[in-house]
Coordinates of C-alpha atoms and ligand atoms in Angstrom, one line a residue:
M953 CA -62.5 -17.7 -39.6
S954 CA -62.4 -15.8 -42.7
T955 CA -58.6 -14.8 -42.6
L956 CA -55.6 -17.1 -42.6
A957 CA -51.8 -16.5 -43.4
I958 CA -49.1 -19.1 -44.7
V959 CA -45.7 -18.0 -44.3
G960 CA -42.4 -19.9 -44.9
T961 CA -40.3 -19.9 -41.4
Q962 CA -37.5 -21.0 -42.7
W963 CA -35.0 -19.2 -45.5
G964 CA -37.5 -19.8 -48.6
D965 CA -39.0 -22.6 -50.9
E966 CA -40.3 -24.5 -48.2
G967 CA -43.8 -25.2 -50.6
K968 CA -45.6 -22.2 -50.1
G969 CA -47.0 -22.3 -53.8
K970 CA -48.4 -25.7 -53.4
I971 CA -49.8 -25.5 -49.6
V972 CA -51.7 -21.9 -51.0
D973 CA -53.0 -23.6 -54.2
I974 CA -54.5 -26.5 -51.9
L975 CA -55.9 -24.1 -49.4
S976 CA -56.9 -22.0 -51.9
E977 CA -59.5 -23.8 -52.6
G978 CA -61.2 -23.1 -49.6
A979 CA -60.6 -19.2 -50.1
D980 CA -62.4 -16.3 -52.0
Y981 CA -59.2 -14.0 -52.2
I982 CA -55.6 -15.1 -52.4
V983 CA -53.3 -12.1 -51.3
R984 CA -50.0 -11.6 -51.8
Y985 CA -48.8 -8.3 -49.9
Q986 CA -44.9 -7.8 -50.1
G987 CA -41.8 -9.3 -52.8
G988 CA -42.2 -9.4 -56.5
N989 CA -40.9 -11.9 -58.9
N990 CA -37.7 -13.1 -56.8
A991 CA -40.3 -15.5 -55.7
G992 CA -40.8 -18.8 -57.4
H993 CA -43.8 -20.9 -55.8
T994 CA -44.3 -24.3 -57.5
V995 CA -47.8 -25.7 -57.9
V996 CA -47.7 -29.1 -59.6
V997 CA -51.2 -30.1 -60.7
N998 CA -51.9 -33.5 -62.3
G999 CA -47.9 -34.0 -63.3
V1000 CA -47.8 -30.6 -64.7
K1001 CA -45.4 -28.0 -62.8
Y1002 CA -45.8 -24.3 -63.0
V1003 CA -43.8 -21.5 -61.6
L1004 CA -45.4 -18.4 -60.2
H1005 CA -43.3 -15.4 -60.0
L1006 CA -45.7 -13.1 -58.9
L1007 CA -49.3 -14.0 -59.3
P1008 CA -50.8 -16.1 -55.9
S1009 CA -50.7 -19.6 -55.9
G1010 CA -54.2 -19.6 -56.0
I1011 CA -54.4 -18.6 -59.6
L1012 CA -54.6 -22.4 -61.2
H1013 CA -58.3 -22.4 -59.0
D1014 CA -60.9 -20.7 -61.2
G1015 CA -63.0 -18.4 -60.2
K1016 CA -60.5 -17.4 -56.9
K1017 CA -60.2 -13.9 -57.0
C1018 CA -55.5 -13.1 -57.1
V1019 CA -54.7 -9.6 -55.6
L1020 CA -51.1 -8.2 -55.9
G1021 CA -50.6 -6.1 -52.8
N1022 CA -50.0 -2.8 -52.6
G1023 CA -46.5 -3.4 -50.5
M1024 CA -45.3 -5.6 -53.3
V1025 CA -43.0 -4.0 -55.7
I1026 CA -43.9 -5.2 -60.0
D1027 CA -42.1 -6.1 -62.7
L1028 CA -44.7 -5.0 -65.0
E1029 CA -43.3 -7.1 -68.2
G1030 CA -43.4 -10.3 -66.0
L1031 CA -46.4 -9.6 -64.7
W1032 CA -47.7 -9.3 -68.3
N1033 CA -45.4 -12.2 -69.5
E1034 CA -47.4 -14.6 -66.3
V1035 CA -50.7 -13.2 -67.3
E1036 CA -49.7 -14.8 -71.1
F1037 CA -49.3 -17.7 -69.4
I1038 CA -52.1 -18.3 -67.4
K1039 CA -54.4 -17.5 -70.6
R1040 CA -51.7 -20.0 -72.1
V1041 CA -52.6 -22.7 -69.6
G1042 CA -56.4 -21.9 -70.2
K1043 CA -57.3 -19.8 -66.8
S1044 CA -58.2 -16.4 -67.4
P1045 CA -57.4 -13.8 -65.1
E1046 CA -60.1 -11.2 -66.7
G1047 CA -62.4 -9.5 -63.4
R1048 CA -59.8 -12.2 -61.2
L1049 CA -56.7 -10.8 -61.0
F1050 CA -56.5 -7.3 -58.8
V1051 CA -53.1 -5.9 -59.3
S1052 CA -53.1 -2.5 -56.3
E1053 CA -52.0 0.8 -57.9
R1054 CA -50.0 1.9 -54.6
A1055 CA -47.4 -1.0 -55.6
H1056 CA -44.6 0.3 -56.8
V1057 CA -42.6 -0.6 -60.3
I1058 CA -39.0 -2.0 -61.1
F1059 CA -37.9 -0.4 -63.7
P1060 CA -34.4 -1.3 -65.4
Y1061 CA -32.2 1.0 -63.4
H1062 CA -33.2 -0.9 -60.5
K1063 CA -32.2 -3.7 -62.2
A1064 CA -29.0 -2.3 -62.8
L1065 CA -28.4 -1.6 -59.0
D1066 CA -28.7 -4.7 -57.6
A1067 CA -26.3 -6.0 -60.1
A1068 CA -23.7 -2.8 -59.4
S1069 CA -24.5 -3.4 -55.6
E1070 CA -23.4 -7.3 -55.5
K1071 CA -20.6 -6.6 -57.5
L1072 CA -19.2 -4.2 -55.3
K1073 CA -19.7 -6.2 -52.1
G1074 CA -18.4 -9.0 -53.3
D1075 CA -17.5 -11.8 -51.4
G1076 CA -19.5 -10.1 -49.0
S1077 CA -22.6 -10.4 -51.4
I1078 CA -26.1 -11.0 -50.6
G1079 CA -26.2 -13.6 -54.1
T1080 CA -30.0 -11.4 -54.3
T1081 CA -32.1 -12.8 -57.6
L1082 CA -31.0 -9.7 -59.7
K1083 CA -34.9 -9.0 -59.8
G1084 CA -33.9 -5.0 -58.5
I1085 CA -36.2 -6.4 -55.5
G1086 CA -33.5 -4.4 -53.1
P1087 CA -32.9 -1.2 -55.0
A1088 CA -37.1 -0.6 -55.8
Y1089 CA -37.7 -0.9 -51.8
R1090 CA -34.8 1.4 -51.4
D1091 CA -36.8 4.1 -53.8
K1092 CA -40.0 3.4 -51.9
A1093 CA -38.4 4.2 -49.0
G1094 CA -36.3 7.4 -50.3
R1095 CA -39.7 8.3 -51.6
V1096 CA -38.7 8.6 -54.9
G1097 CA -40.7 5.4 -55.9
I1098 CA -42.7 5.4 -58.9
R1099 CA -46.0 3.5 -57.9
I1100 CA -48.5 2.4 -60.6
A1101 CA -50.8 4.7 -59.7
D1102 CA -48.2 7.1 -61.2
L1103 CA -48.3 6.2 -64.8
K1104 CA -52.0 7.1 -65.3
D1105 CA -50.6 10.5 -64.9
E1106 CA -48.1 10.9 -68.0
E1107 CA -46.5 14.3 -67.2
S1108 CA -46.2 13.5 -63.3
F1109 CA -44.7 10.1 -64.6
K1110 CA -42.3 11.7 -67.3
E1111 CA -41.1 14.0 -64.6
K1112 CA -40.3 11.0 -61.8
L1113 CA -39.4 9.0 -64.8
R1114 CA -36.7 12.0 -65.5
W1115 CA -35.4 12.5 -62.2
N1116 CA -35.2 8.9 -61.8
I1117 CA -32.8 8.3 -64.9
R1118 CA -30.7 11.0 -63.9
E1119 CA -30.1 9.9 -60.1
K1120 CA -29.7 6.7 -60.9
E1121 CA -26.9 7.1 -64.1
L1122 CA -25.4 9.5 -61.6
T1123 CA -25.2 6.7 -58.8
L1124 CA -24.1 3.7 -61.1
K1125 CA -21.4 6.0 -62.4
H1126 CA -19.9 7.7 -59.8
V1127 CA -20.6 5.9 -55.9
Y1128 CA -20.2 2.1 -57.9
N1129 CA -18.4 3.0 -61.2
Y1130 CA -21.1 0.5 -63.2
P1131 CA -22.1 3.5 -66.3
V1132 CA -25.0 2.8 -67.5
S1133 CA -27.3 5.1 -69.6
F1134 CA -31.0 4.6 -69.8
N1135 CA -32.8 6.0 -72.7
F1136 CA -35.8 8.1 -71.3
D1137 CA -37.9 7.3 -74.2
E1138 CA -37.5 3.7 -74.5
I1139 CA -37.9 3.0 -70.8
Y1140 CA -41.1 4.8 -70.6
S1141 CA -42.7 3.7 -74.2
H1142 CA -42.4 0.6 -73.1
T1143 CA -43.5 0.8 -69.6
M1144 CA -47.0 2.4 -71.0
R1145 CA -46.6 -0.3 -73.8
I1146 CA -47.2 -3.1 -71.1
Y1147 CA -48.7 -0.5 -69.1
E1148 CA -51.6 -0.5 -70.8
K1149 CA -51.6 -4.6 -71.0
V1150 CA -52.7 -4.6 -67.8
A1151 CA -54.6 -2.0 -66.6
D1152 CA -57.8 -3.6 -66.5
F1153 CA -56.5 -5.1 -63.5
V1154 CA -55.2 -1.9 -61.7
C1155 CA -57.2 -0.9 -59.0
D1156 CA -57.4 0.3 -55.1
T1157 CA -56.8 -3.3 -53.7
V1158 CA -56.5 -1.8 -49.7
S1159 CA -60.5 -1.1 -50.2
L1160 CA -61.2 -4.0 -51.9
L1161 CA -59.7 -5.9 -49.2
N1162 CA -61.1 -4.2 -46.1
R1163 CA -64.9 -5.0 -47.9
A1164 CA -64.1 -8.4 -48.5
I1165 CA -63.0 -9.1 -45.1
D1166 CA -65.3 -6.9 -43.7
A1167 CA -68.2 -8.9 -45.7
Q1168 CA -66.6 -12.1 -44.2
E1169 CA -65.4 -13.4 -47.8
R1170 CA -62.4 -15.8 -46.8
V1171 CA -59.0 -13.9 -47.5
L1172 CA -55.6 -16.0 -47.5
F1173 CA -52.4 -14.0 -47.1
E1174 CA -49.5 -16.1 -49.2
G1175 CA -45.8 -14.3 -48.2
A1176 CA -43.0 -14.5 -50.3
Q1177 CA -39.6 -15.3 -49.1
A1178 CA -39.6 -16.6 -45.4
T1179 CA -39.7 -15.0 -41.6
L1180 CA -35.7 -15.6 -42.0
L1181 CA -35.0 -13.8 -45.0
D1182 CA -37.2 -10.6 -43.7
I1183 CA -36.2 -7.2 -43.3
D1184 CA -36.7 -6.8 -39.6
V1185 CA -36.5 -10.3 -37.9
G1186 CA -34.4 -11.9 -40.5
T1187 CA -30.8 -12.4 -40.6
Y1188 CA -30.5 -8.4 -41.9
P1189 CA -28.6 -8.0 -44.0
F1190 CA -28.8 -11.7 -46.1
V1191 CA -32.2 -10.7 -46.2
T1192 CA -34.9 -9.1 -48.5
S1193 CA -36.2 -6.1 -48.7
S1194 CA -39.8 -6.3 -47.5
N1195 CA -41.3 -8.0 -44.6
S1196 CA -41.8 -11.4 -45.7
S1197 CA -42.9 -12.6 -42.5
A1198 CA -46.5 -11.9 -41.2
L1199 CA -45.4 -8.7 -39.6
G1200 CA -45.5 -7.8 -43.4
I1201 CA -49.6 -8.5 -43.8
P1202 CA -51.1 -5.3 -42.3
A1203 CA -48.6 -3.2 -44.0
G1204 CA -48.6 -4.7 -47.5
A1205 CA -52.1 -5.5 -47.7
G1206 CA -53.1 -2.8 -46.0
V1207 CA -55.0 -4.2 -43.9
S1208 CA -55.2 -3.8 -39.7
P1209 CA -53.2 -6.4 -37.5
K1210 CA -56.8 -7.3 -36.1
K1211 CA -57.8 -8.5 -39.4
V1212 CA -55.5 -11.7 -39.6
E1213 CA -57.7 -14.5 -37.7
K1214 CA -55.1 -17.4 -38.0
V1215 CA -51.1 -17.7 -38.9
Y1216 CA -49.5 -20.7 -40.3
G1217 CA -45.8 -21.5 -40.8
I1218 CA -44.4 -24.2 -43.6
A1219 CA -41.1 -25.7 -43.0
K1220 CA -39.5 -28.4 -45.1
A1221 CA -37.9 -31.5 -42.9
Y1222 CA -35.1 -29.9 -43.5
T1223 CA -33.6 -26.4 -44.4
T1224 CA -31.9 -25.1 -47.0
R1225 CA -31.3 -21.5 -48.2
V1226 CA -30.2 -19.4 -51.4
G1227 CA -27.6 -16.8 -51.7
G1228 CA -24.8 -15.8 -48.9
G1229 CA -25.6 -15.9 -45.0
P1230 CA -24.6 -18.2 -42.3
F1231 CA -26.6 -21.3 -42.4
P1232 CA -25.7 -22.7 -38.8
T1233 CA -27.3 -26.3 -39.6
E1234 CA -25.8 -26.6 -43.7
L1235 CA -23.9 -30.0 -44.6
K1236 CA -21.5 -29.5 -47.0
D1237 CA -20.5 -33.3 -47.4
N1238 CA -22.8 -36.3 -49.2
T1239 CA -25.5 -36.2 -46.2
G1240 CA -26.0 -32.4 -48.0
E1241 CA -25.9 -33.3 -51.3
L1242 CA -28.4 -36.2 -50.4
L1243 CA -30.6 -34.2 -49.6
R1244 CA -30.2 -31.4 -52.8
A1245 CA -30.8 -34.8 -55.4
R1246 CA -33.4 -36.0 -53.3
G1247 CA -35.2 -32.3 -52.7
H1248 CA -34.4 -31.7 -56.4
E1249 CA -32.9 -28.0 -54.5
Y1250 CA -32.2 -26.1 -57.4
G1251 CA -33.8 -22.5 -56.9
S1252 CA -37.4 -22.1 -59.1
T1253 CA -36.3 -18.4 -59.8
T1254 CA -32.4 -18.6 -60.7
G1255 CA -31.8 -22.8 -61.3
R1256 CA -29.1 -22.0 -58.3
P1257 CA -28.3 -24.5 -56.4
R1258 CA -29.6 -24.8 -52.8
R1259 CA -27.4 -25.1 -49.6
C1260 CA -28.7 -27.8 -48.0
G1261 CA -28.6 -29.1 -44.6
W1262 CA -30.6 -30.4 -41.6
L1263 CA -34.0 -29.1 -40.3
D1264 CA -33.3 -26.1 -37.2
L1265 CA -35.5 -25.8 -34.9
F1266 CA -34.4 -24.0 -32.9
A1267 CA -34.8 -21.3 -35.9
V1268 CA -38.4 -22.3 -36.5
K1269 CA -39.0 -21.8 -33.2
F1270 CA -38.3 -18.1 -33.3
S1271 CA -40.2 -18.3 -36.1
A1272 CA -43.1 -19.4 -34.5
Q1273 CA -42.6 -17.2 -31.9
V1274 CA -42.4 -13.8 -34.3
N1275 CA -45.7 -14.8 -36.2
Q1276 CA -47.1 -16.0 -33.6
L1277 CA -47.8 -19.3 -35.5
D1278 CA -51.4 -21.1 -35.1
G1279 CA -49.8 -24.6 -36.5
L1280 CA -47.0 -25.4 -38.8
V1281 CA -46.9 -27.3 -42.4
I1282 CA -44.1 -29.9 -42.4
T1283 CA -43.6 -30.5 -46.3
K1284 CA -40.9 -32.7 -48.3
L1285 CA -41.2 -35.2 -45.5
D1286 CA -40.1 -37.9 -48.3
V1287 CA -37.4 -36.3 -49.1
L1288 CA -36.0 -37.8 -45.5
D1289 CA -37.5 -41.3 -46.6
A1290 CA -33.6 -42.5 -47.5
F1291 CA -32.4 -41.6 -44.6
D1292 CA -30.6 -44.2 -41.8
Q1293 CA -30.6 -41.0 -39.0
I1294 CA -31.9 -37.8 -38.9
K1295 CA -30.5 -34.8 -37.1
V1296 CA -33.1 -31.8 -35.9
C1297 CA -30.5 -29.0 -34.2
V1298 CA -32.6 -28.0 -31.1
G1299 CA -30.4 -25.6 -29.6
Y1300 CA -27.5 -23.3 -30.1
E1301 CA -23.9 -23.0 -28.2
L1302 CA -22.6 -19.8 -28.6
N1303 CA -19.2 -20.1 -27.1
G1304 CA -19.3 -22.7 -25.1
Q1305 CA -23.0 -21.3 -24.2
L1306 CA -26.6 -22.6 -24.7
I1307 CA -28.2 -19.4 -26.1
D1308 CA -32.1 -18.8 -24.8
R1309 CA -32.4 -16.6 -28.5
F1310 CA -31.9 -16.4 -31.8
P1311 CA -29.0 -14.1 -32.2
S1312 CA -30.1 -10.8 -34.4
T1313 CA -26.3 -10.4 -36.1
A1314 CA -25.5 -12.3 -39.2
R1315 CA -22.2 -12.4 -36.6
E1316 CA -23.5 -14.0 -34.0
L1317 CA -25.0 -16.7 -36.3
E1318 CA -21.8 -17.6 -38.2
Q1319 CA -20.7 -18.8 -34.7
V1320 CA -22.8 -20.3 -33.5
K1321 CA -22.8 -24.2 -32.7
P1322 CA -25.5 -26.3 -33.0
V1323 CA -26.7 -28.8 -31.1
Y1324 CA -28.3 -32.1 -32.2
E1325 CA -31.0 -34.6 -31.3
T1326 CA -30.8 -37.6 -34.2
L1327 CA -34.1 -39.6 -34.3
P1328 CA -34.2 -42.8 -35.9
G1329 CA -34.9 -42.6 -39.7
W1330 CA -38.0 -44.4 -41.4
K1331 CA -36.6 -46.1 -44.4
Q1332 CA -39.6 -46.4 -46.5
K1333 CA -41.5 -43.9 -49.3
T1334 CA -44.0 -42.6 -47.8
T1335 CA -45.2 -40.4 -50.6
N1336 CA -48.6 -42.7 -51.3
V1337 CA -49.3 -42.4 -47.9
K1338 CA -53.3 -40.9 -47.0
S1339 CA -53.1 -40.7 -43.3
F1340 CA -51.1 -39.8 -40.3
N1341 CA -51.7 -43.3 -38.9
E1342 CA -50.4 -45.0 -42.5
L1343 CA -46.7 -43.4 -41.5
P1344 CA -44.3 -44.9 -40.8
E1345 CA -43.8 -45.4 -36.2
E1346 CA -40.3 -43.3 -37.2
A1347 CA -41.8 -40.4 -39.6
K1348 CA -44.8 -40.2 -36.7
N1349 CA -42.7 -39.8 -34.1
F1350 CA -40.6 -37.2 -36.3
I1351 CA -43.9 -35.3 -36.3
K1352 CA -44.2 -35.7 -33.0
F1353 CA -41.2 -34.5 -32.1
V1354 CA -41.5 -31.4 -33.9
E1355 CA -44.8 -30.9 -32.7
D1356 CA -43.3 -31.2 -29.1
Y1357 CA -40.6 -29.2 -29.5
L1358 CA -42.7 -26.0 -31.0
G1359 CA -45.4 -26.5 -28.5
I1360 CA -48.0 -26.7 -31.6
P1361 CA -49.6 -28.5 -34.1
V1362 CA -48.7 -29.9 -37.9
P1363 CA -51.9 -30.1 -39.5
I1364 CA -50.7 -31.4 -42.6
I1365 CA -47.6 -32.9 -43.9
S1366 CA -46.2 -32.9 -47.3
T1367 CA -45.3 -36.2 -48.9
G1368 CA -44.4 -35.1 -52.4
P1369 CA -45.1 -32.2 -54.9
Q1370 CA -48.2 -33.3 -56.3
R1371 CA -51.7 -32.0 -54.8
D1372 CA -52.8 -35.7 -53.4
E1373 CA -49.2 -36.2 -51.9
T1374 CA -50.2 -35.0 -48.8
V1375 CA -51.4 -35.6 -45.4
I1376 CA -54.3 -33.4 -44.3
R1377 CA -54.9 -34.7 -40.2
E1378 CA -56.7 -31.3 -39.4
R1379 CA -58.4 -29.1 -41.6
I1380 CA -57.0 -25.6 -41.0
W1381 CA -60.3 -24.1 -42.6
Ligands
GDP427 P1 -41.8 -22.0 -52.6 O1 -41.0 -21.1 -52.6 O2 -41.9 -22.6 -50.9 O3 -43.1 -21.9 -53.0 O4 -41.6 -23.2 -52.4 P2 -40.6 -23.9 -54.4 O5 -41.6 -23.8 -55.0 O6 -39.5 -22.5 -54.6 O7 -40.1 -25.1 -54.0 C1 -40.6 -26.5 -53.3 C2 -40.3 -27.3 -54.2 O8 -40.4 -28.5 -53.6 C3 -41.1 -27.3 -55.5 O9 -40.3 -28.0 -56.8 C4 -41.8 -28.1 -55.3 O10 -42.7 -28.8 -56.0 C5 -41.4 -29.1 -54.4 N1 -42.1 -29.6 -52.9 C6 -43.1 -29.1 -52.3 N2 -43.8 -30.0 -52.0 C7 -43.0 -31.3 -51.9 C8 -43.2 -32.4 -51.0 O11 -43.4 -32.8 -49.8 N3 -42.0 -33.2 -51.4 C9 -41.3 -33.2 -52.4 N4 -40.4 -34.0 -52.8 N5 -41.4 -32.2 -52.9 C10 -41.9 -31.4 -52.8
IMO428 P1 -39.8 -17.5 -52.7 O1 -40.6 -16.9 -52.1 C1 -35.1 -18.1 -51.2 C2 -32.7 -14.6 -51.4 C3 -32.2 -14.8 -52.4 C4 -31.2 -13.6 -51.6 C5 -31.9 -13.0 -50.9 C6 -32.0 -11.1 -51.0 O2 -39.6 -18.8 -53.7 O3 -39.7 -18.8 -51.2 P2 -33.7 -10.4 -53.1 O4 -33.6 -10.9 -54.9 O5 -34.7 -10.7 -52.8 O6 -32.8 -9.0 -53.0 O7 -32.3 -11.7 -52.8 O8 -33.0 -13.8 -50.9 N1 -34.6 -14.9 -52.0 C7 -35.5 -16.0 -51.7 N2 -34.1 -17.3 -51.6 N3 -37.0 -18.0 -51.9 C8 -37.4 -16.8 -52.3 O9 -38.4 -16.6 -52.8 C9 -36.4 -16.1 -52.6 N4 -36.4 -14.7 -53.6 C10 -35.2 -13.9 -52.5 O10 -31.3 -16.0 -52.9 O11 -30.1 -14.7 -50.4
MG429 MG1 -39.4 -20.5 -54.5

């Protein structure tokens, strides 16, 4: 196998950073294909915590090539800050960081529009990260976005920037009643100053990746956000603005779907969600509090407390279907170590009837009633367990329950944030 994708199966923050970091060992390339610095991927190495927003989680492995694909929206200043950050921790990005010239650039007006749109939505707001992600993708789809390649052509960039500033000022003032003025000269010179710092990393990543795959190099695709936040198959409109499931890989990396060989999902042993939107297994009680406290469930990007609830296997099954998962990695099993009983959602009832498919609308999803199976807890520490057999019987049964329900294997189980707090039952590559 030469290509492998890792995607979240819930609403994000499943531990993609940790698992991609581990799997990067076997990769030549690690590739982000969508999203931007709305992501917060945590990697803990020798007790030191690194939170990555734009750089792939393979960046901490010397020599591994890291790609920011064409499907991403990039805050150049955020990118430069991360490059500086990894240099400060002793890693060199030179010669191994590749940023797509086709990726779109996030400008200050995108962030203003994000805030204005959220404000206008009021109680129905999405609870975005306010990084300008939605407005940048809106410009991309509206064919007025500015791509990194555009920065190379001074006149054309100036013209596009002028037009966009004018359009955004008008929109902010007249549509959102949120007037902001943008200084063209300042934005232009600031963007160019930062662009020059990262320009050596910019290239045609579509051709780079296709050649790499054709040469049998090993490419690991790292999803950001997750399947239930995917703009097409997620819980729309409470989603992000990109295809954050595996469905986004071909378009966002510029490779044929025929080139993605295996797709593994990641699920926490429970569920979390940040921001608004339906969440059938949410617990607004002490049990939810305990999950948040034990799992340190506060956003890596915005610091917001994450909403917590039991594992929703009915939702994960839907993710397994749309991504056609080859297997599922379970993370944060240790967070359940303290519970007498563990509930797992195995179905939804809508208007008193069990339903046989994951709802397509937020309205329906708000109305479903989760159907639970209750499994016994293990009430033992699992963090230092090194093999599946050493896990308490109840924890093994929990994993087997997940495998049976989904009909796919669980080859990796994570029991702590560190690299070595991982049970590898079967190498996935
Ligand atoms: P990502 O966005 O999917 O990469 O996940 P985040 O980094 O936003 O959130 C996952 C959090 O859980 C991070 O703080 C990780 O360090 C932590 N983490 C990952 N795996 C485990 C695990 O198995 N157990 C515990 N207790 N923490 C974990
Ligand atoms: P990682 O990659 C969890 C959520 C936001 C909001 C919605 C839209 O760390 O798993 P956006 O700023 O993208 O327009 O916000 O999506 N969201 C995430 N939730 N993890 C993330 O990334 C997220 N990125 C965006 O909270 O509800
Ligand atoms: Mg995260």
